[in-house]
Coordinates of N, CA and C in Angstrom, one line a residue:
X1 N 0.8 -1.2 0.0 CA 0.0 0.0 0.0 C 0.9 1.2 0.0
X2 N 1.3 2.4 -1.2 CA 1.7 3.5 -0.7 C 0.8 4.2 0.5
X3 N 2.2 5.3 0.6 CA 1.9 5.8 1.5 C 1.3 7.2 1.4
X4 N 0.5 7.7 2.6 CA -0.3 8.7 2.4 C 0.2 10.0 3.1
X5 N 1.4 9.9 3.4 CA 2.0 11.0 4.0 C 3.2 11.6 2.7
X6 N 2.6 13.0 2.8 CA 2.8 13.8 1.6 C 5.0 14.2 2.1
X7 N 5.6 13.3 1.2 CA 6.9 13.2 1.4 C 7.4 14.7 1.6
X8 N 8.2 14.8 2.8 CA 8.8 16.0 3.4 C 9.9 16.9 2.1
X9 N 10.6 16.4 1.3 CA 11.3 17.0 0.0 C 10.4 17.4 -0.9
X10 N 9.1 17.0 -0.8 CA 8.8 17.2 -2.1 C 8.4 19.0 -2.2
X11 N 7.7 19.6 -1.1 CA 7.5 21.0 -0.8 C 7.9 21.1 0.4
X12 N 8.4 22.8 0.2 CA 9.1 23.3 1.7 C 7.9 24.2 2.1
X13 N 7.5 23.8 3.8 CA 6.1 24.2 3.8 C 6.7 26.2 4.0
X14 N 5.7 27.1 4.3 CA 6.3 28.3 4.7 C 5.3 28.0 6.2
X15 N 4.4 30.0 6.5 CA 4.0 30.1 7.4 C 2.7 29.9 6.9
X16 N 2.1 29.5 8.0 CA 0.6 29.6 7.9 C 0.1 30.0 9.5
X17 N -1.2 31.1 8.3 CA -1.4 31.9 9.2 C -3.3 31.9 9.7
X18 N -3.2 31.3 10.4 CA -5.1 31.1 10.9 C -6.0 32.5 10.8
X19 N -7.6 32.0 9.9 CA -8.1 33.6 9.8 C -9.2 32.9 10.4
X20 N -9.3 34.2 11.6 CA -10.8 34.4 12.4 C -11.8 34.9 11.9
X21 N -12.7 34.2 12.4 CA -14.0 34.6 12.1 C -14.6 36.2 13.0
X22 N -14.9 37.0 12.9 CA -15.5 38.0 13.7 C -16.4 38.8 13.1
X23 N -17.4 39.3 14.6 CA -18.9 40.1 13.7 C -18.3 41.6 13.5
X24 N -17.2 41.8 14.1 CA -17.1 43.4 14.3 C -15.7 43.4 13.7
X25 N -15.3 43.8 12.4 CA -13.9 43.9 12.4 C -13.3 45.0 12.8
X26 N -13.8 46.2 12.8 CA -12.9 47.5 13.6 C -12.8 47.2 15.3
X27 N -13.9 46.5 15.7 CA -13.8 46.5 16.8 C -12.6 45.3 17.2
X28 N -12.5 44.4 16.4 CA -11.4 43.0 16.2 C -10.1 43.8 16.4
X29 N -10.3 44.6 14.8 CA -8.9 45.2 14.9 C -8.3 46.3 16.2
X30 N -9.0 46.9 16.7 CA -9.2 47.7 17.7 C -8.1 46.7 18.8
X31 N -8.9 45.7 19.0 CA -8.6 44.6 20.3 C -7.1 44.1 20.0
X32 N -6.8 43.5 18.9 CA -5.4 43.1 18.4 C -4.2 43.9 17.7
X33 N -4.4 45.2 17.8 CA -3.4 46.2 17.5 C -3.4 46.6 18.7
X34 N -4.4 47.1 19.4 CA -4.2 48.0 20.5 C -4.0 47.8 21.5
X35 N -4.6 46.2 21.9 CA -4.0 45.8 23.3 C -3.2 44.4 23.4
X36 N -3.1 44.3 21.6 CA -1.7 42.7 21.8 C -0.8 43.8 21.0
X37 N -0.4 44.6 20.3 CA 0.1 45.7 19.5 C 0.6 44.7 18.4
X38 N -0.4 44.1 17.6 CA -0.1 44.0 16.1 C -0.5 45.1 15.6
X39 N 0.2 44.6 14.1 CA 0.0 46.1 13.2 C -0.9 45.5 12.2
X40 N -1.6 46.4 11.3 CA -2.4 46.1 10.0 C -1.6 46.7 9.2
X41 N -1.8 45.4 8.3 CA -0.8 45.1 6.9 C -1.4 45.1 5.7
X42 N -2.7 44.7 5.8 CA -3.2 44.6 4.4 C -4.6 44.3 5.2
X43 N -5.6 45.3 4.1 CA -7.0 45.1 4.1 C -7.9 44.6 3.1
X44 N -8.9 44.7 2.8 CA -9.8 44.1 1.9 C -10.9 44.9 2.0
X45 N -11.6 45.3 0.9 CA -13.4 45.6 1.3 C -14.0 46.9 1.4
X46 N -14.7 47.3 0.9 CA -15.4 48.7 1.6 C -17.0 48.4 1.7
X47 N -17.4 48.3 2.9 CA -16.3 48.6 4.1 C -15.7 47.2 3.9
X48 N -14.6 47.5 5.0 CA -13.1 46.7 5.4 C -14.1 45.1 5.6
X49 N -14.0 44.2 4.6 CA -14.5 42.5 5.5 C -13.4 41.8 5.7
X50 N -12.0 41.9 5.3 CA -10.8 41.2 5.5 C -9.8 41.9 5.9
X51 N -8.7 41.1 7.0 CA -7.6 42.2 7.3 C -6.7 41.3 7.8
X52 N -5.4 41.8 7.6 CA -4.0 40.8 7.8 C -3.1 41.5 8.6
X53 N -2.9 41.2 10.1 CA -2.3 41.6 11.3 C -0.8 40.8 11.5
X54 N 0.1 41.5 11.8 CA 1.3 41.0 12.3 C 1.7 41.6 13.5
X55 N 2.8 40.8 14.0 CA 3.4 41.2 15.3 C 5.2 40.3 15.2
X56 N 6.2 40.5 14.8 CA 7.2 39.7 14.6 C 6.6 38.5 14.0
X57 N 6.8 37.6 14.1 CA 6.8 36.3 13.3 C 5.4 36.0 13.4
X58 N 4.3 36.7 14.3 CA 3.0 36.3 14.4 C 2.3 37.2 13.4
X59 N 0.8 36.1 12.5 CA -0.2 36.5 11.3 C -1.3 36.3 11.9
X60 N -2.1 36.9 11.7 CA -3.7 36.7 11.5 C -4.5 37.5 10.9
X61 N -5.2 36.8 10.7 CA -6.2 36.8 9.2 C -7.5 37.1 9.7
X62 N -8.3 38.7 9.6 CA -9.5 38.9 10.2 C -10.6 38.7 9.3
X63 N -11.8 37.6 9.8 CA -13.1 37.9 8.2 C -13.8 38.0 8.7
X64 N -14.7 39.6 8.3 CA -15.6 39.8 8.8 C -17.3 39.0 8.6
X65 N -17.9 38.4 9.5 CA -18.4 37.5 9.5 C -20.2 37.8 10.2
X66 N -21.0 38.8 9.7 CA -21.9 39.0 10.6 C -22.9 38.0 11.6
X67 N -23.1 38.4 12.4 CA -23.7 37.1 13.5 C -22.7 36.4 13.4
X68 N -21.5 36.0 13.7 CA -20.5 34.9 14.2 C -20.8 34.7 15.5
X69 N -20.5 33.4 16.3 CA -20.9 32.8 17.2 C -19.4 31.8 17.4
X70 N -18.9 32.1 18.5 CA -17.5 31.8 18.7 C -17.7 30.1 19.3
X71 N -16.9 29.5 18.9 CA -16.9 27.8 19.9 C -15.8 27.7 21.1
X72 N -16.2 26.5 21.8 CA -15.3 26.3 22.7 C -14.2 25.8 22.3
X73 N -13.7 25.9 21.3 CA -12.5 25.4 20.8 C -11.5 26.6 20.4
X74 N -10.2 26.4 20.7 CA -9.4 27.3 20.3 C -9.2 27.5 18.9
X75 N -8.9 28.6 18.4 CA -8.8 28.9 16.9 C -7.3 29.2 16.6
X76 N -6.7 29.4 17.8 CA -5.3 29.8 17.0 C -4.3 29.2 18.2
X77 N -3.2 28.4 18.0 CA -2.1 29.0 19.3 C -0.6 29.9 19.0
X78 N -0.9 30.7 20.1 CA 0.4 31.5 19.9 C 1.7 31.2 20.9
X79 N 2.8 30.8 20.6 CA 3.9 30.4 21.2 C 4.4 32.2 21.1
X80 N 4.8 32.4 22.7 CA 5.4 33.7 22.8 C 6.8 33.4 24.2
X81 N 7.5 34.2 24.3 CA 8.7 34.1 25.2 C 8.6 34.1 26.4
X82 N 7.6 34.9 26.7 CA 6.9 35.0 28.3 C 5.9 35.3 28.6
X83 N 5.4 33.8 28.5 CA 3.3 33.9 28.7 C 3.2 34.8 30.3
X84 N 4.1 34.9 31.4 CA 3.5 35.6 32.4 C 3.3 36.8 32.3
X85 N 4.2 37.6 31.1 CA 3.9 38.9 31.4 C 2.4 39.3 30.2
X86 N 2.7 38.5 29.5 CA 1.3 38.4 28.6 C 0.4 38.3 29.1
X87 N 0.1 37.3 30.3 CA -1.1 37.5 31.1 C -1.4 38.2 31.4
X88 N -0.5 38.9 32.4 CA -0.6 39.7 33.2 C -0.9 41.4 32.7
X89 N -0.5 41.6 31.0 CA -1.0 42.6 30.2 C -2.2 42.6 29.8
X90 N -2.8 41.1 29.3 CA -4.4 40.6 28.9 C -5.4 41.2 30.5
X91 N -4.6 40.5 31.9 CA -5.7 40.9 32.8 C -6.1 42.1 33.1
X92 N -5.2 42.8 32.9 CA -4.7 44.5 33.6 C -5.5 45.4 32.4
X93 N -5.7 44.4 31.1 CA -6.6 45.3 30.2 C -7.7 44.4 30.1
X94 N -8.4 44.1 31.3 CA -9.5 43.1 31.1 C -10.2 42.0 30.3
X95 N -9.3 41.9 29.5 CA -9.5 40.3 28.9 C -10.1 39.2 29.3
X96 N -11.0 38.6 28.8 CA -11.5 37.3 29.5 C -10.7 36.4 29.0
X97 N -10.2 35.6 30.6 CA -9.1 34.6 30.5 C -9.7 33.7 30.5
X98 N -10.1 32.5 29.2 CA -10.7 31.2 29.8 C -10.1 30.1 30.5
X99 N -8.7 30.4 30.6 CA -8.3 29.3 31.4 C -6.8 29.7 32.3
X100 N -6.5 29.8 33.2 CA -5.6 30.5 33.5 C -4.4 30.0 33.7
X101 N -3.1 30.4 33.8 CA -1.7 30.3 33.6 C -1.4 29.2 34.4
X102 N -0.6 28.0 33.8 CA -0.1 26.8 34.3 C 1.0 26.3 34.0
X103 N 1.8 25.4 34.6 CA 2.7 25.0 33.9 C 2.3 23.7 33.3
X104 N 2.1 23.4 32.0 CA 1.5 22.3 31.8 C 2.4 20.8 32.1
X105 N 2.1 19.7 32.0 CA 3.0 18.2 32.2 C 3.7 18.4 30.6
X106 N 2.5 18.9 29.1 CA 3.1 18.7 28.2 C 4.4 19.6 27.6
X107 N 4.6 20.7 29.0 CA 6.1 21.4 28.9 C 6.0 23.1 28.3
X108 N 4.9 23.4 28.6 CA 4.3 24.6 28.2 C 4.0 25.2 29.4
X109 N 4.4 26.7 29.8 CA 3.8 27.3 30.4 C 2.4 28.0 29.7
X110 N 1.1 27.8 29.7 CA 0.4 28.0 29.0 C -1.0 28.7 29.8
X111 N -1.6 29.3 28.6 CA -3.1 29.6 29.2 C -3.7 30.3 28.0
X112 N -5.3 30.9 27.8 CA -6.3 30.6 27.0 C -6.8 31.6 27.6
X113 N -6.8 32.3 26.3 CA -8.3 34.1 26.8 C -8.7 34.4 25.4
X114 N -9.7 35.2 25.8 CA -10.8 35.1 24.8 C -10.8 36.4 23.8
X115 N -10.9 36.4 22.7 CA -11.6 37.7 21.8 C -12.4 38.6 22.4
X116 N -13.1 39.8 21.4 CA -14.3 40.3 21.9 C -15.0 39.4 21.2
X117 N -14.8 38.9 20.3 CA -15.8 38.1 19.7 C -16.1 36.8 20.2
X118 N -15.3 35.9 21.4 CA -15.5 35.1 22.5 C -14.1 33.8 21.8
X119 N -13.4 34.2 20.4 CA -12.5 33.6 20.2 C -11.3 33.1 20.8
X120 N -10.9 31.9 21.2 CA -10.2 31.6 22.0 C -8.9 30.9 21.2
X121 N -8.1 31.8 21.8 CA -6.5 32.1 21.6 C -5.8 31.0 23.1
X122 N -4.8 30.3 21.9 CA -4.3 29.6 23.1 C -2.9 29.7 23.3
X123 N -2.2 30.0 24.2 CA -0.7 31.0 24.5 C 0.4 29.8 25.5
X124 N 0.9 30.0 24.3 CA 2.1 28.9 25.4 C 3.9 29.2 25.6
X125 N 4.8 28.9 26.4 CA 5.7 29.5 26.4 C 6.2 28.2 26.6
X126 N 7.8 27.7 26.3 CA 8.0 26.6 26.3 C 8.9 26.8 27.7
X127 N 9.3 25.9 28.6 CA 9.4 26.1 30.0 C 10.7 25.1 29.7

């Protein structure tokens, strides 16, 4: 039987970059330039329904989505240098934290807060 694992030579992957769903994009963008300080890089739309955020090696992808309805599942994770002080920036600008700062067994100092849109971002630092 070949195999179904797409051989590692054949393409060099790049980045990939996860796009959220949200009902309010200025208000999205608002939240992720201003209080995680990415920048907007490229838009879409008039008015604006798509938009492409960066912060160093971090992308996201905003689509505006009216009536979106956020799940309990995480949509993105972000590996950063020092999840405590990240927290502790998310709490201090009221962020809803859905799960809060731990050292995980799987080797992450990690934790989980939410969008305005109730999107959940999952933040890990490697310990």
């Amino acid at each position: 039987m070949p195999s179904t694992v797409f051989p590692s030579h054949a393409v060099r992957f790049g980045r990939l970059a996860p796009t959220i769903s949200v009902s309010d994009i200025d208000q999205a963008m608002h939240f992720y330039t201003g209080i995680l300080g990415f920048t907007k890089v490229f838009e879409n739309g008039s008015p604006v329904g798509f938009a492409i955020l960066k912060k160093e090696d971090a992308e996201l992808h905003l689509s505006l989505h009216k009536g979106h309805k956020a799940t309990v599942q995480n949509v993105a994770h972000l590996l950063v240098h020092d999840a405590e002080a990240l927290y502790q920036h998310l709490q201090a600008h009221r962020v809803k934290i859905i799960k809060a700062i731990r050292d995980a067994d799987f080797g992450l100092r990690c934790f989980v807060f939410a969008d305005p849109d109730g999107n959940r971002i999952d933040v890990g630092q490697t310990l």
